[in-house]
Structure formats: structure tokens, C-alpha cells
Amino acid sequence: MSDVSGLAGKFDSWQRMSFDPARCPVRDVLDHLGDKWTTLIVIAWPAP
């Protein structure tokens, strides 16, 4: 439980420093990879 409260504290401090998660380059990369995996799963999904 202390890990969760520590993470929440870090997030609060980032917000106070005007951290905008929408402009995070790492998030852009992860979103792009997630989109590719979703597409691959949909293509590979067997038809009923």
C-alpha cells in the first residue's frame, strides 16, 4: 500500500510542476505500440 501512496505523491508533485501527461513522449510511444498490438490481435482473432 505504501507503493501506491508514494506513486500518488509523485504524481501530485508532477502536477504542481505543470507536468502534462498528454504531452509525454513516452506515452506517445506506448500508445502507438498499443495501437499496433490491438490491430494485430484483431487480425489474428479467429472468425466464428
PDB file of C-alpha atoms in Angstrom:
ATOM      1  CA  MET A   1       0.000   0.000   0.000  1.00  0.00           C
ATOM      2  CA  SER A   2       2.924   2.354   0.628  1.00  0.00           C
ATOM      3  CA  ASP A   3       3.980   1.998  -3.029  1.00  0.00           C
ATOM      4  CA  VAL A   4       0.595   3.317  -4.114  1.00  0.00           C
ATOM      5  CA  SER A   5       0.743   6.296  -1.772  1.00  0.00           C
ATOM      6  CA  GLY A   6       4.324   7.029  -2.876  1.00  0.00           C
ATOM      7  CA  LEU A   7       3.285   6.952  -6.515  1.00  0.00           C
ATOM      8  CA  ALA A   8       0.315   9.201  -5.793  1.00  0.00           C
ATOM      9  CA  GLY A   9       2.635  11.653  -4.039  1.00  0.00           C
ATOM     10  CA  LYS A  10       4.984  11.730  -7.037  1.00  0.00           C
ATOM     11  CA  PHE A  11       2.068  12.313  -9.386  1.00  0.00           C
ATOM     12  CA  ASP A  12       0.832  15.189  -7.210  1.00  0.00           C
ATOM     13  CA  SER A  13       4.285  16.789  -7.259  1.00  0.00           C
ATOM     14  CA  TRP A  14       4.458  16.429 -11.073  1.00  0.00           C
ATOM     15  CA  GLN A  15       1.087  18.139 -11.394  1.00  0.00           C
ATOM     16  CA  ARG A  16       2.283  21.012  -9.205  1.00  0.00           C
ATOM     17  CA  MET A  17       5.270  21.426 -11.552  1.00  0.00           C
ATOM     18  CA  SER A  18       2.867  21.760 -14.506  1.00  0.00           C
ATOM     19  CA  PHE A  19       3.570  18.223 -15.717  1.00  0.00           C
ATOM     20  CA  ASP A  20       1.170  17.450 -18.556  1.00  0.00           C
ATOM     21  CA  PRO A  21       0.871  13.683 -19.166  1.00  0.00           C
ATOM     22  CA  ALA A  22      -0.811  14.327 -22.521  1.00  0.00           C
ATOM     23  CA  ARG A  23       2.478  15.787 -23.861  1.00  0.00           C
ATOM     24  CA  CYS A  24       4.687  12.962 -22.555  1.00  0.00           C
ATOM     25  CA  PRO A  25       6.784  11.430 -25.376  1.00  0.00           C
ATOM     26  CA  VAL A  26       6.920   8.055 -23.611  1.00  0.00           C
ATOM     27  CA  ARG A  27       3.135   7.966 -23.527  1.00  0.00           C
ATOM     28  CA  ASP A  28       3.047   8.640 -27.276  1.00  0.00           C
ATOM     29  CA  VAL A  29       5.324   5.652 -27.902  1.00  0.00           C
ATOM     30  CA  LEU A  30       3.286   3.376 -25.638  1.00  0.00           C
ATOM     31  CA  ASP A  31       0.034   4.483 -27.278  1.00  0.00           C
ATOM     32  CA  HIS A  32       1.491   3.762 -30.709  1.00  0.00           C
ATOM     33  CA  LEU A  33       2.681   0.281 -29.652  1.00  0.00           C
ATOM     34  CA  GLY A  34      -0.693  -0.440 -28.067  1.00  0.00           C
ATOM     35  CA  ASP A  35      -2.467   0.506 -31.285  1.00  0.00           C
ATOM     36  CA  LYS A  36      -0.256  -1.864 -33.276  1.00  0.00           C
ATOM     37  CA  TRP A  37      -0.857  -4.744 -30.860  1.00  0.00           C
ATOM     38  CA  THR A  38      -4.588  -4.152 -30.948  1.00  0.00           C
ATOM     39  CA  THR A  39      -4.548  -4.275 -34.741  1.00  0.00           C
ATOM     40  CA  LEU A  40      -2.514  -7.498 -34.743  1.00  0.00           C
ATOM     41  CA  ILE A  41      -4.858  -9.150 -32.256  1.00  0.00           C
ATOM     42  CA  VAL A  42      -7.940  -8.177 -34.259  1.00  0.00           C
ATOM     43  CA  ILE A  43      -6.362  -9.532 -37.452  1.00  0.00           C
ATOM     44  CA  ALA A  44      -5.281 -12.779 -35.779  1.00  0.00           C
ATOM     45  CA  TRP A  45      -8.605 -13.329 -33.983  1.00  0.00           C
ATOM     46  CA  PRO A  46     -10.296 -16.419 -35.421  1.00  0.00           C
ATOM     47  CA  ALA A  47     -13.610 -15.856 -37.154  1.00  0.00           C
ATOM     48  CA  PRO A  48     -16.616 -17.665 -35.584  1.00  0.00           C
TER      49      PRO A  48
END
